[in-house]
Amino acid sequence: MSDDSDYKSLLSDLIRKQMVMLGPAVALSKARKVTGLSVDESGEVSAISGDPQEALKALAGEYMALSGQIAQMTLDSLLEKYPGIKKQNS
Amino acid sequence: MDLTTLSLATITIIGTLAGIAGYFLMRQKFERELEIGRTRQEMLSQKAYETAVLAEIGDRIGYSLDGAKIVEIISGSLGKLLPYSAVSYIILDPKESRIKFFCMVSETVSSDFVREVKTKMLAAVTEMNQEPVVDSQIDETISGAILDDTQADTVASFFNLPVIISGKLAGLINVSSKMPGQYGEKNTEVLYRIAKQASEAVSRLQDVLENEKGRLAQAVDSLSDGLLMVDTKYQLAIVNKKLKNLLGVGEKPEIFDIVNALSGQLDLRTKMEEATRKGEVALQEINVKDKTLQVFADRVMDRDNTRPMGVVVLFHDITDARALERLRSDFTSMMVHELRAPLTSIRSSVEILKPEAEKSENEKKYLGIIDSTSGIMLELVNDLLDVAKLESGKFDIIGANDDLGAVIKERAESFEPVAGAKNLKITVNIEEGLPQAYFDKIRTRQVLSNLLSNAVKYSQTGAITVGAKKEAVNGNTVDILVSVADTGIGIDAEDIEKLFSRFGQLAAGRSAGATKSSGLGLFIAKGIVEGQGGKIWVESQGAGTGSTFYFTVPIGREEHKTVEEHPIVFSTKKVAQA
């Protein structure tokens, strides 16, 4: 079972990549729409309250609405670094 | 102060306070409604903007599936929607492996500002494609306001808008400003929505196109002929499996592989250029890797048939057909030669034996049978040889200017005995002053013999009339019309077509003819007449009404020589095997 730190790390990586791809303001505003996610100005997730898997799904959904399959591909490549989370999401 | 005054004062104060509270409540309500109205107006104007941009995208893209156009249109439409210092876009061109960067500066910035925009965009592209971008691949265009390097502005706020077609990044739009905090969800949402809708529409069209392309590719691959198609730049668009196998090229050949495989046999480039200019290009036969192929090229036009879009080249494998033809021709020649010699020998022997006076009646009768039967067989063998020559295009016709009337008279006279035996009268009508004709004497005799033989064979009573006269067009004599008319069994209209085909003897003819024939006579006559540049046909009113056969012979012209001087030899074209 992956711990919260993995999720925080993964979510932070995802947000930071989206900050490069979409621009910091847009990426952060989407991340801050996700319930239970606390994100600082650098894209670092400081806290997740609630189910981290749900938070990941919601965040991925927000970014996919903007950049479609590219967001999915970004997430897929990040999940390779977190096999425990990848297993839960498959 | 008495109680009444105090009450009045209290009421007044309360009333005033209520009025003030009411004012503030009403004001709050108005401000809320104002806010709602403003928000609604903003939403409406965003919706109007969205509709206008999508309509423009729809009009300008049509069915071109061009992601770059979506990028250009959205970039160009920003106008007053958002505040910005520069709007830029990147278009990825996979065909040429180039990246095009355009930056439209709306207010004066420094070169460093533009450089920073480009760096951020390339970082986004690298992240999205998960592949680094090489600087040498980038073509850069900057337009708009003048750049001022004394300015020290940096990109304080920006956002990127990706345009994704069928899962691949087609382009990226960047909006940047010197001012911080310019872009948030609220003022960028409409742009993301537009880009998404446009991209999805184009992606759906592209999926349909890919499906249709897949079906076409399967259909082309299943063809039994080799096929390739090139575009207007002679780049290979389609090459099917059959052609790849015929030429022995790999699974994904380039046009050069095909040109090399055909080199020495076919100048493919020249053929394709000719097809582009003229349309259909004549068949050519080539030999490649022990295969005989017929090559046919034609241009492919656009829907309005005004502009060529490419060339298609078809390769038809006729190796087996050619081998079969050769086999048949060799067999026929061999059989004919093998049969001719003994038949000729039989006839010669009979000729030698015949005159002996001491032969009994039976011996004379049987010698007669041997003579006539071997004669018929020899005739059949000669007919078969003639047909084989006609079909292979090797039937030589030696044309020369000569007296056709004399040939007609001579042939008619030769048939008088056999016609007389059936009480048939042969009449010859040659027009006065008939000019010389251009024909092969021996072969034309053959035609006349066949027609006269048929006329006698299929007539029981009456007469046979042979005629020849000039035919003129606009007062100029163009050919001589020969006719052979009989009073025989006649021909039904539906049977006329079969007459000139191989073995085209009609049932009525077979039962009426006293002697059997090969059925090849009219087929050979047609080949000879047409080989000389004439036509042959028959007219009949139906069964029992007789028939008239006609054929034309070209007029002898000055450029034609007489047979003594310089006869022109020409071969018949290959005759279709009816």
XYZ file of C-alpha atoms in Angstrom:
668
model
C 0.000 0.000 0.000
C 1.542 3.329 -1.080
C 1.809 5.957 1.550
C 0.631 9.517 1.324
C 4.103 10.820 0.580
C 4.129 8.945 -2.727
C 0.826 10.504 -3.655
C 2.020 13.955 -2.652
C 5.176 13.464 -4.685
C 3.240 12.213 -7.697
C 0.670 14.972 -7.528
C 3.394 17.600 -7.132
C 5.256 16.218 -10.148
C 2.058 16.266 -12.175
C 1.237 19.841 -11.234
C 4.782 21.042 -11.950
C 4.761 19.426 -15.377
C 1.421 21.058 -16.108
C 2.855 24.383 -14.953
C 5.481 24.016 -17.693
C 2.972 22.821 -20.285
C 0.045 25.136 -19.588
C 1.574 27.959 -17.608
C 1.753 28.311 -13.804
C -1.438 30.287 -13.273
C -3.707 27.918 -15.208
C -2.070 24.770 -13.778
C -2.281 26.005 -10.205
C -5.862 27.234 -10.532
C -6.912 23.791 -11.772
C -5.013 22.057 -8.956
C -6.620 24.279 -6.341
C -10.069 23.320 -7.617
C -9.484 19.738 -6.436
C -11.115 19.176 -3.054
C -8.700 18.273 -0.291
C -5.534 19.376 -2.113
C -3.288 22.076 -0.702
C -0.848 23.409 -3.293
C 1.746 26.147 -2.861
C 2.943 28.601 -5.537
C 5.722 26.288 -6.701
C 3.249 23.469 -7.396
C 4.241 21.479 -4.311
C 1.374 19.571 -2.683
C 1.683 20.256 1.018
C -1.334 18.269 2.185
C -3.981 15.876 0.963
C -7.124 15.559 3.001
C -9.431 12.764 1.956
C -8.758 9.899 -0.434
C -5.493 10.631 -2.327
C -6.578 8.347 -5.172
C -9.717 10.403 -5.647
C -7.623 13.552 -5.554
C -5.331 12.123 -8.261
C -8.300 11.183 -10.441
C -9.871 14.607 -10.007
C -6.635 16.414 -10.787
C -5.953 14.271 -13.840
C -9.510 14.975 -14.989
C -8.986 18.734 -14.671
C -5.851 18.631 -16.803
C -7.306 16.226 -19.367
C -10.092 18.709 -19.969
C -7.392 21.158 -21.118
C -4.859 18.992 -22.887
C -6.588 15.680 -23.490
C -4.403 12.684 -24.221
C -1.225 14.636 -23.566
C -2.205 14.929 -19.907
C -2.959 11.207 -19.833
C 0.447 10.415 -21.335
C 2.145 12.648 -18.771
C 0.338 10.872 -15.962
C 1.157 7.447 -17.382
C 4.856 8.232 -17.575
C 4.827 9.565 -13.985
C 3.050 6.465 -12.724
C 6.022 4.392 -13.928
C 8.011 5.992 -11.093
C 5.344 4.984 -8.554
C 4.537 1.321 -9.168
C 2.451 1.019 -6.010
C 0.133 3.810 -7.111
C 0.144 2.531 -10.679
C -1.162 -0.837 -9.465
C -4.005 0.833 -7.565
C -4.976 2.887 -10.600
C -4.966 0.057 -13.138
C -39.671 65.905 28.027
C -43.038 64.139 28.251
C -43.798 60.593 27.229
C -45.458 61.512 23.940
C -42.497 63.466 22.700
C -40.183 60.652 23.778
C -42.304 58.082 21.890
C -42.359 60.227 18.801
C -38.606 60.688 18.948
C -38.104 56.950 19.424
C -40.406 56.134 16.548
C -38.613 58.649 14.350
C -35.205 57.275 15.292
C -36.382 53.683 14.715
C -37.986 54.707 11.438
C -34.813 56.485 10.319
C -32.660 53.501 11.293
C -35.067 51.213 9.442
C -34.896 53.465 6.414
C -31.090 53.491 6.496
C -31.036 49.694 6.944
C -33.552 49.364 4.152
C -31.377 51.596 1.946
C -28.307 49.499 2.613
C -30.284 46.285 2.020
C -31.708 47.633 -1.216
C -28.268 48.814 -2.249
C -26.829 45.389 -1.523
C -29.615 43.827 -3.565
C -28.990 46.202 -6.456
C -25.260 45.575 -6.294
C -25.881 41.820 -6.296
C -28.178 42.128 -9.266
C -25.692 44.397 -10.978
C -22.996 41.813 -10.373
C -25.233 39.032 -11.722
C -25.999 41.175 -14.751
C -22.307 41.891 -15.329
C -21.444 38.221 -14.992
C -24.244 37.286 -17.376
C -23.035 39.871 -19.848
C -19.489 38.592 -19.605
C -20.700 35.044 -20.154
C -22.755 36.133 -23.153
C -19.880 38.019 -24.689
C -17.577 35.052 -24.097
C -20.182 32.778 -25.684
C -20.468 35.147 -28.645
C -16.692 35.190 -28.988
C -16.547 31.398 -28.772
C -19.252 30.998 -31.439
C -17.590 33.511 -33.732
C -14.166 31.875 -33.473
C -15.542 28.351 -33.950
C -17.521 29.534 -36.984
C -14.389 31.079 -38.451
C -12.430 27.903 -37.805
C -15.175 25.872 -39.469
C -15.247 28.157 -42.536
C -11.523 28.383 -43.034
C -10.590 24.815 -42.277
C -13.428 23.106 -44.162
C -12.357 19.488 -44.535
C -8.635 20.185 -44.766
C -7.844 18.662 -41.349
C -5.166 21.300 -40.881
C -4.270 21.707 -37.206
C -1.977 24.603 -38.070
C -4.979 26.607 -39.276
C -6.761 26.149 -35.933
C -3.651 27.509 -34.213
C -3.442 30.500 -36.546
C -7.111 31.381 -36.300
C -7.284 31.225 -32.517
C -4.073 33.258 -32.175
C -5.365 35.860 -34.577
C -8.742 36.137 -32.887
C -7.610 37.129 -29.397
C -8.088 40.815 -30.057
C -9.539 42.519 -27.012
C -10.489 39.309 -25.230
C -7.386 39.301 -23.032
C -4.647 41.772 -22.183
C -1.277 40.632 -23.561
C 2.132 41.853 -24.659
C 2.661 39.101 -27.225
C 0.784 36.164 -28.625
C 2.884 33.429 -30.167
C 2.316 30.064 -31.702
C 4.332 27.015 -32.595
C 3.310 24.682 -35.423
C 4.850 21.224 -35.690
C 5.378 19.976 -39.243
C 6.082 16.229 -39.001
C 6.510 15.814 -42.792
C 9.425 18.181 -42.920
C 10.569 17.668 -39.268
C 10.512 21.422 -38.725
C 9.057 23.581 -35.973
C 7.680 26.982 -36.927
C 7.672 29.685 -34.253
C 5.635 32.860 -34.846
C 5.540 35.738 -32.393
C 3.152 38.696 -32.807
C 4.213 41.484 -30.484
C 1.364 43.834 -29.587
C 3.325 46.277 -27.400
C 7.025 47.113 -27.281
C 9.087 44.519 -25.480
C 12.745 43.508 -25.564
C 14.307 40.688 -27.570
C 14.907 38.932 -24.263
C 11.155 38.911 -23.669
C 10.569 37.176 -27.011
C 13.419 34.783 -26.303
C 11.888 33.927 -22.949
C 8.508 33.246 -24.576
C 10.170 30.927 -27.095
C 12.066 29.089 -24.343
C 8.905 28.542 -22.317
C 7.030 27.293 -25.370
C 9.784 24.899 -26.379
C 9.941 23.585 -22.802
C 6.194 22.934 -22.995
C 6.541 21.170 -26.360
C 9.412 19.048 -25.027
C 7.341 18.110 -21.989
C 4.267 17.262 -24.074
C 6.081 15.230 -26.718
C 8.557 13.781 -24.196
C 11.225 14.490 -26.781
C 13.789 17.299 -26.807
C 13.559 19.983 -29.486
C 16.716 20.772 -31.453
C 17.295 24.463 -32.154
C 18.264 23.794 -35.749
C 14.757 22.479 -36.426
C 13.135 25.860 -35.642
C 12.025 28.475 -38.200
C 11.336 31.807 -36.454
C 9.129 34.760 -37.474
C 8.560 37.852 -35.318
C 6.080 40.575 -36.291
C 4.154 43.476 -34.821
C 5.584 46.187 -32.553
C 9.260 47.112 -32.614
C 11.505 45.350 -30.125
C 13.365 47.654 -27.764
C 16.354 46.127 -25.987
C 16.572 48.997 -23.540
C 13.456 47.578 -21.917
C 14.106 45.142 -19.114
C 10.682 43.477 -19.029
C 10.343 39.791 -18.478
C 7.403 37.448 -18.946
C 5.463 38.094 -15.765
C 2.425 35.999 -16.663
C 1.633 33.592 -19.430
C -0.429 30.582 -20.394
C -0.128 27.923 -23.100
C -2.957 26.517 -25.167
C -2.174 23.153 -26.805
C -3.985 22.073 -30.004
C -4.125 18.280 -30.104
C -5.321 16.336 -33.160
C -5.873 12.574 -32.834
C -3.767 12.396 -29.690
C -0.779 14.265 -31.163
C 0.334 17.829 -30.490
C -0.345 19.823 -33.681
C 0.533 23.236 -32.262
C 0.839 25.396 -29.188
C -0.408 28.935 -28.569
C 1.210 31.159 -25.944
C -0.204 34.393 -24.521
C 2.289 36.387 -22.480
C 2.278 39.661 -20.615
C 4.774 41.973 -18.914
C 2.189 42.405 -16.158
C 1.807 39.756 -13.455
C -1.414 37.895 -12.623
C -3.151 38.535 -15.965
C -4.396 35.024 -16.619
C -6.607 32.817 -14.530
C -9.239 30.199 -15.130
C -11.981 32.740 -15.687
C -10.465 34.593 -18.621
C -8.764 31.607 -20.255
C -11.575 29.055 -20.002
C -13.254 30.072 -23.266
C -10.002 29.643 -25.211
C -9.398 26.150 -23.857
C -12.978 25.286 -24.731
C -12.580 26.568 -28.307
C -9.294 24.734 -28.796
C -10.786 21.532 -27.407
C -13.910 21.670 -29.566
C -11.995 22.478 -32.733
C -9.410 19.786 -32.040
C -12.055 17.167 -31.309
C -13.942 17.984 -34.517
C -10.814 17.726 -36.628
C -9.762 14.550 -34.802
C -13.113 12.929 -35.568
C -12.768 13.837 -39.234
C -9.244 12.493 -39.232
C -10.429 9.200 -37.705
C -13.045 8.853 -40.442
C -10.391 9.619 -43.028
C -7.986 7.085 -41.544
C -10.736 4.423 -41.589
C -11.515 5.143 -45.222
C -7.827 5.156 -46.072
C -7.503 1.794 -44.351
C -10.370 0.337 -46.382
C -8.960 1.739 -49.596
C -5.536 0.372 -48.755
C -7.046 -3.089 -48.205
C -8.930 -2.916 -51.491
C -5.825 -1.792 -53.354
C -3.753 -4.493 -51.691
C -6.147 -7.198 -52.806
C -5.877 -6.240 -56.492
C -4.438 -8.908 -58.739
C -2.492 -6.233 -60.661
C 0.425 -4.235 -59.316
C -0.433 -0.621 -58.600
C 1.353 2.478 -57.468
C 0.240 6.046 -57.071
C 2.358 9.171 -56.706
C 1.399 12.732 -55.800
C 2.176 15.836 -57.850
C 5.731 15.854 -56.464
C 6.175 12.210 -57.559
C 6.343 11.050 -53.976
C 4.941 7.597 -53.418
C 1.415 7.682 -52.006
C 0.321 4.065 -52.530
C 2.100 0.879 -53.567
C 0.266 -2.422 -53.267
C 1.498 -5.850 -52.201
C 1.300 -7.315 -55.709
C 3.693 -4.720 -57.118
C 6.103 -5.099 -54.201
C 6.199 -8.857 -54.918
C 6.517 -8.403 -58.687
C 9.461 -6.051 -58.341
C 11.006 -7.699 -55.298
C 11.173 -4.462 -53.282
C 10.851 -4.330 -49.501
C 7.793 -3.817 -47.341
C 8.055 0.011 -47.274
C 9.757 0.993 -50.527
C 10.615 4.515 -51.590
C 9.980 5.693 -55.146
C 13.699 5.243 -55.876
C 13.505 1.557 -54.989
C 10.796 1.116 -57.596
C 12.595 3.195 -60.211
C 15.739 1.104 -59.654
C 13.812 -2.165 -59.910
C 12.428 -1.022 -63.280
C 15.601 0.547 -64.596
C 16.600 -0.561 -68.052
C 13.012 -1.599 -68.785
C 10.884 1.429 -68.057
C 11.630 5.113 -67.571
C 9.028 5.499 -64.847
C 9.621 9.176 -64.234
C 9.134 10.083 -67.912
C 6.006 7.967 -68.116
C 4.545 9.650 -65.050
C 5.372 13.125 -66.374
C 3.707 12.232 -69.664
C 0.620 10.991 -67.857
C 0.457 14.211 -65.811
C 0.560 16.267 -69.011
C -1.564 14.195 -71.370
C -3.668 11.889 -69.241
C -3.758 8.262 -70.385
C -0.406 6.924 -71.636
C -0.280 4.038 -74.087
C 0.356 0.498 -72.909
C 3.939 -0.645 -72.788
C 5.196 -4.190 -72.329
C 8.253 -4.759 -70.182
C 10.138 -7.726 -68.792
C 11.138 -7.610 -65.155
C 12.482 -10.532 -63.135
C 11.244 -13.134 -65.664
C 7.800 -11.580 -65.711
C 6.141 -9.906 -68.686
C 4.137 -6.889 -67.534
C 1.828 -4.515 -69.357
C 2.268 -1.029 -67.923
C -0.489 1.548 -68.033
C -0.368 5.061 -66.584
C -3.024 7.721 -66.135
C -3.361 10.927 -64.137
C -5.682 11.320 -61.168
C -7.758 14.498 -61.290
C -9.405 16.410 -58.453
C -13.147 16.342 -57.852
C -13.796 19.158 -60.336
C -11.591 17.468 -62.925
C -9.557 20.653 -63.314
C -6.292 19.899 -61.581
C -4.133 16.754 -61.591
C -3.517 15.382 -58.104
C -1.148 12.608 -59.026
C -0.513 9.671 -61.320
C -1.540 6.033 -61.003
C 0.504 3.316 -62.739
C -0.886 -0.191 -63.239
C 1.285 -3.265 -63.858
C -0.649 -6.179 -65.386
C 1.133 -9.547 -65.308
C 0.718 -11.255 -68.673
C 3.539 -13.763 -68.270
C 1.227 -16.757 -68.260
C -0.914 -15.407 -71.088
C 2.164 -14.838 -73.231
C 3.503 -18.305 -72.484
C 0.140 -19.807 -73.400
C 0.066 -17.807 -76.604
C 3.541 -18.957 -77.545
C 2.631 -22.534 -76.731
C -0.498 -22.384 -78.829
C 1.224 -20.681 -81.701
C 4.098 -23.173 -81.656
C 1.669 -26.072 -81.418
C -0.509 -24.781 -84.240
C 2.518 -24.141 -86.478
C 3.924 -27.519 -85.680
C 0.642 -29.327 -86.298
C -0.028 -27.424 -89.490
C 3.399 -28.133 -90.887
C 3.244 -31.753 -89.777
C -0.175 -32.218 -91.362
C 0.489 -30.265 -94.522
C 3.343 -32.368 -95.721
C 1.532 -35.736 -95.645
C -1.659 -34.226 -97.064
C 0.232 -32.671 -99.923
C 1.937 -35.969 -100.461
C -1.434 -37.783 -100.525
C -2.809 -35.400 -103.103
C 0.271 -35.598 -105.254
C 0.104 -39.386 -105.161
C -3.538 -39.304 -106.160
C -2.714 -36.966 -109.027
C -0.110 -39.433 -110.220
C -2.442 -42.442 -109.864
C -5.561 -40.860 -111.345
C -4.910 -40.759 -115.068
C -4.465 -44.557 -115.454
C -7.149 -45.726 -117.842
C -7.144 -49.292 -116.550
C -8.574 -48.418 -113.232
C -11.904 -49.846 -112.319
C -14.875 -47.633 -111.583
C -14.513 -48.312 -107.876
C -10.823 -47.469 -107.925
C -11.540 -44.219 -109.725
C -14.343 -43.470 -107.249
C -12.144 -44.074 -104.199
C -9.253 -42.143 -105.664
C -11.708 -39.280 -106.163
C -12.787 -39.519 -102.527
C -9.184 -39.542 -101.318
C -8.429 -36.541 -103.536
C -11.402 -34.438 -102.444
C -11.124 -35.374 -98.736
C -7.415 -34.645 -98.612
C -8.174 -31.407 -100.446
C -10.676 -30.409 -97.776
C -8.245 -31.324 -95.012
C -5.484 -29.306 -96.651
C -7.864 -26.365 -96.939
C -8.721 -26.684 -93.253
C -5.064 -26.853 -92.277
C -4.328 -23.737 -94.354
C -7.281 -21.947 -92.739
C -5.981 -22.846 -89.280
C -2.580 -21.476 -90.176
C -4.134 -18.262 -91.480
C -6.168 -17.847 -88.272
C -3.082 -18.428 -86.143
C -1.228 -15.763 -88.122
C -4.118 -13.323 -87.829
C -4.329 -13.792 -84.088
C -0.624 -13.303 -83.589
C -0.444 -10.272 -85.860
C 1.831 -12.063 -88.309
C -0.565 -12.250 -91.222
C 1.284 -10.361 -93.967
C -0.640 -8.456 -96.585
C 1.243 -7.282 -99.653
C -0.611 -4.254 -100.991
C -0.181 -2.759 -104.428
C -2.186 -0.809 -107.008
C -3.882 -3.256 -109.385
C -6.982 -4.043 -111.462
C -9.591 -5.357 -109.035
C -12.165 -5.867 -111.789
C -9.924 -8.410 -113.506
C -9.465 -10.367 -110.275
C -13.217 -10.441 -109.699
C -13.908 -11.663 -113.219
C -11.261 -14.365 -112.967
C -12.638 -15.685 -109.648
C -16.228 -15.648 -110.868
C -15.242 -17.637 -113.964
C -13.468 -20.245 -111.830
C -16.702 -20.910 -109.931
C -18.901 -21.255 -113.013
C -18.498 -25.031 -113.291
C -19.504 -25.736 -109.706
C -22.320 -23.166 -109.860
C -23.506 -24.587 -113.150
C -23.742 -28.025 -111.562
C -26.479 -26.576 -109.276
C -28.116 -24.567 -112.079
C -26.909 -21.371 -110.528
C -26.019 -18.507 -112.870
C -23.102 -16.228 -111.936
C -23.354 -12.665 -113.244
C -20.525 -10.114 -112.963
C -21.229 -6.338 -113.029
C -18.076 -4.233 -113.008
C -18.669 -0.478 -113.246
C -17.341 1.174 -116.353
C -14.007 2.916 -115.779
C -13.390 1.318 -112.404
C -10.156 2.850 -111.097
C -7.232 0.858 -109.790
C -7.517 -0.368 -106.220
C -4.873 -0.907 -103.544
C -4.975 -4.556 -102.416
C -3.183 -7.881 -101.998
C -4.143 -9.862 -105.091
C -3.669 -13.329 -103.599
C -5.486 -12.549 -100.387
C -8.320 -10.715 -102.101
C -8.739 -13.756 -104.375
C -9.007 -15.751 -101.148
C -11.799 -13.456 -99.918
C -13.687 -13.657 -103.208
C -13.258 -17.448 -103.283
C -14.703 -17.714 -99.807
C -17.700 -15.499 -100.603
C -18.413 -17.207 -103.938
C -17.974 -20.629 -102.370
C -20.516 -19.746 -99.658
C -22.922 -18.284 -102.200
C -22.859 -21.506 -104.238
C -22.967 -23.746 -101.169
C -25.974 -22.087 -99.573
C -28.074 -21.476 -102.707
C -30.171 -24.237 -104.245
C -31.680 -22.200 -107.065
C -31.438 -18.768 -108.596
C -28.402 -16.652 -109.338
C -25.251 -15.188 -107.890
C -24.362 -11.606 -108.755
C -20.897 -10.149 -108.213
C -20.542 -6.382 -108.508
C -17.889 -3.689 -108.131
C -18.394 0.082 -108.190
C -16.827 3.301 -106.971
C -17.855 4.795 -103.602
C -17.601 8.553 -103.279
C -17.762 10.958 -100.341
C -18.370 14.625 -101.177
C -17.675 13.920 -104.814
C -14.319 12.218 -104.115
C -13.905 8.512 -104.815
C -12.608 6.933 -101.638
C -12.884 3.198 -102.245
C -14.368 0.413 -104.332
C -17.399 -1.459 -103.078
C -17.518 -5.145 -103.990
C -20.700 -7.165 -103.509
C -21.569 -10.864 -103.776
C -25.317 -11.419 -103.740
C -27.052 -14.808 -103.716
C -30.596 -16.200 -103.634
C -29.805 -18.706 -100.942
C -30.911 -19.540 -97.398
C -30.537 -15.974 -96.077
C -29.529 -14.941 -92.551
C -31.607 -13.827 -89.567
C -30.637 -10.477 -88.080
C -29.611 -11.938 -84.711
C -27.212 -14.370 -86.410
C -25.323 -11.798 -88.470
C -22.962 -10.877 -85.626
C -21.763 -14.466 -85.202
C -20.909 -14.885 -88.844
C -17.529 -13.197 -88.810
C -16.311 -14.867 -85.617
C -14.124 -17.927 -85.514
C -16.067 -21.090 -86.278
C -19.075 -18.797 -86.811
C -21.009 -21.209 -88.951
C -24.704 -20.925 -88.296
C -26.868 -23.932 -87.572
C -28.915 -23.279 -90.699
C -25.725 -23.208 -92.730
C -24.454 -26.448 -91.255
C -27.592 -28.321 -92.237
C -27.881 -26.653 -95.652
C -24.244 -27.008 -96.718
C -23.610 -30.190 -98.673
C -19.987 -30.143 -97.693
C -18.647 -29.349 -94.284
C -16.440 -26.319 -93.809
C -14.167 -25.089 -91.061
C -16.307 -22.029 -90.273
C -13.118 -19.962 -90.422
C -13.547 -18.554 -93.938
C -15.416 -15.363 -93.048
C -13.172 -14.756 -90.018
C -10.142 -14.901 -92.324
C -11.907 -12.791 -94.983
C -12.600 -10.110 -92.344
C -8.968 -10.143 -91.251
C -7.785 -9.711 -94.851
C -10.276 -6.960 -95.753
C -9.617 -4.979 -92.587
C -5.880 -5.515 -92.937
C -6.128 -3.813 -96.333
C -7.967 -0.882 -94.761
C -11.485 -1.902 -95.777
C -14.716 -3.071 -94.138
C -16.798 -6.221 -94.655
C -20.416 -6.791 -93.768
C -23.543 -8.661 -94.826
C -27.159 -7.716 -95.427
C -30.099 -10.066 -95.523
C -33.833 -9.734 -95.111
C -33.970 -12.937 -93.102
C -34.139 -16.674 -93.585
C -34.974 -17.780 -97.106
C -34.412 -14.355 -98.702
C -30.821 -14.619 -99.819
C -27.840 -12.537 -98.656
C -25.480 -9.935 -100.006
C -21.929 -9.725 -98.731
C -20.097 -6.422 -99.182
C -16.513 -5.421 -98.739
C -14.560 -2.298 -99.580
C -11.096 -1.945 -101.042
C -9.172 1.354 -100.905
C -8.601 3.282 -104.103
C -5.093 3.077 -105.507
C -3.309 6.389 -104.917
C -0.248 7.979 -106.465
C 1.814 7.297 -103.336
C 1.020 3.595 -103.658
C 3.205 1.843 -106.177
C 2.275 -0.980 -108.531
C 3.340 -4.461 -107.609
C 6.193 -4.344 -110.108
C 7.704 -1.315 -108.516
C 7.568 -1.517 -104.750
C 4.805 -3.352 -102.928
C 4.168 -2.296 -99.361
C 4.029 -5.154 -96.914
C 2.093 -4.725 -93.768
C 0.919 -7.140 -91.139
C -2.555 -7.343 -89.737
C -3.048 -6.196 -86.155
C -3.632 -8.925 -83.656
C -7.226 -9.984 -84.105
C -9.374 -10.307 -81.010
C -10.121 -13.930 -80.381
C -13.862 -14.115 -80.900
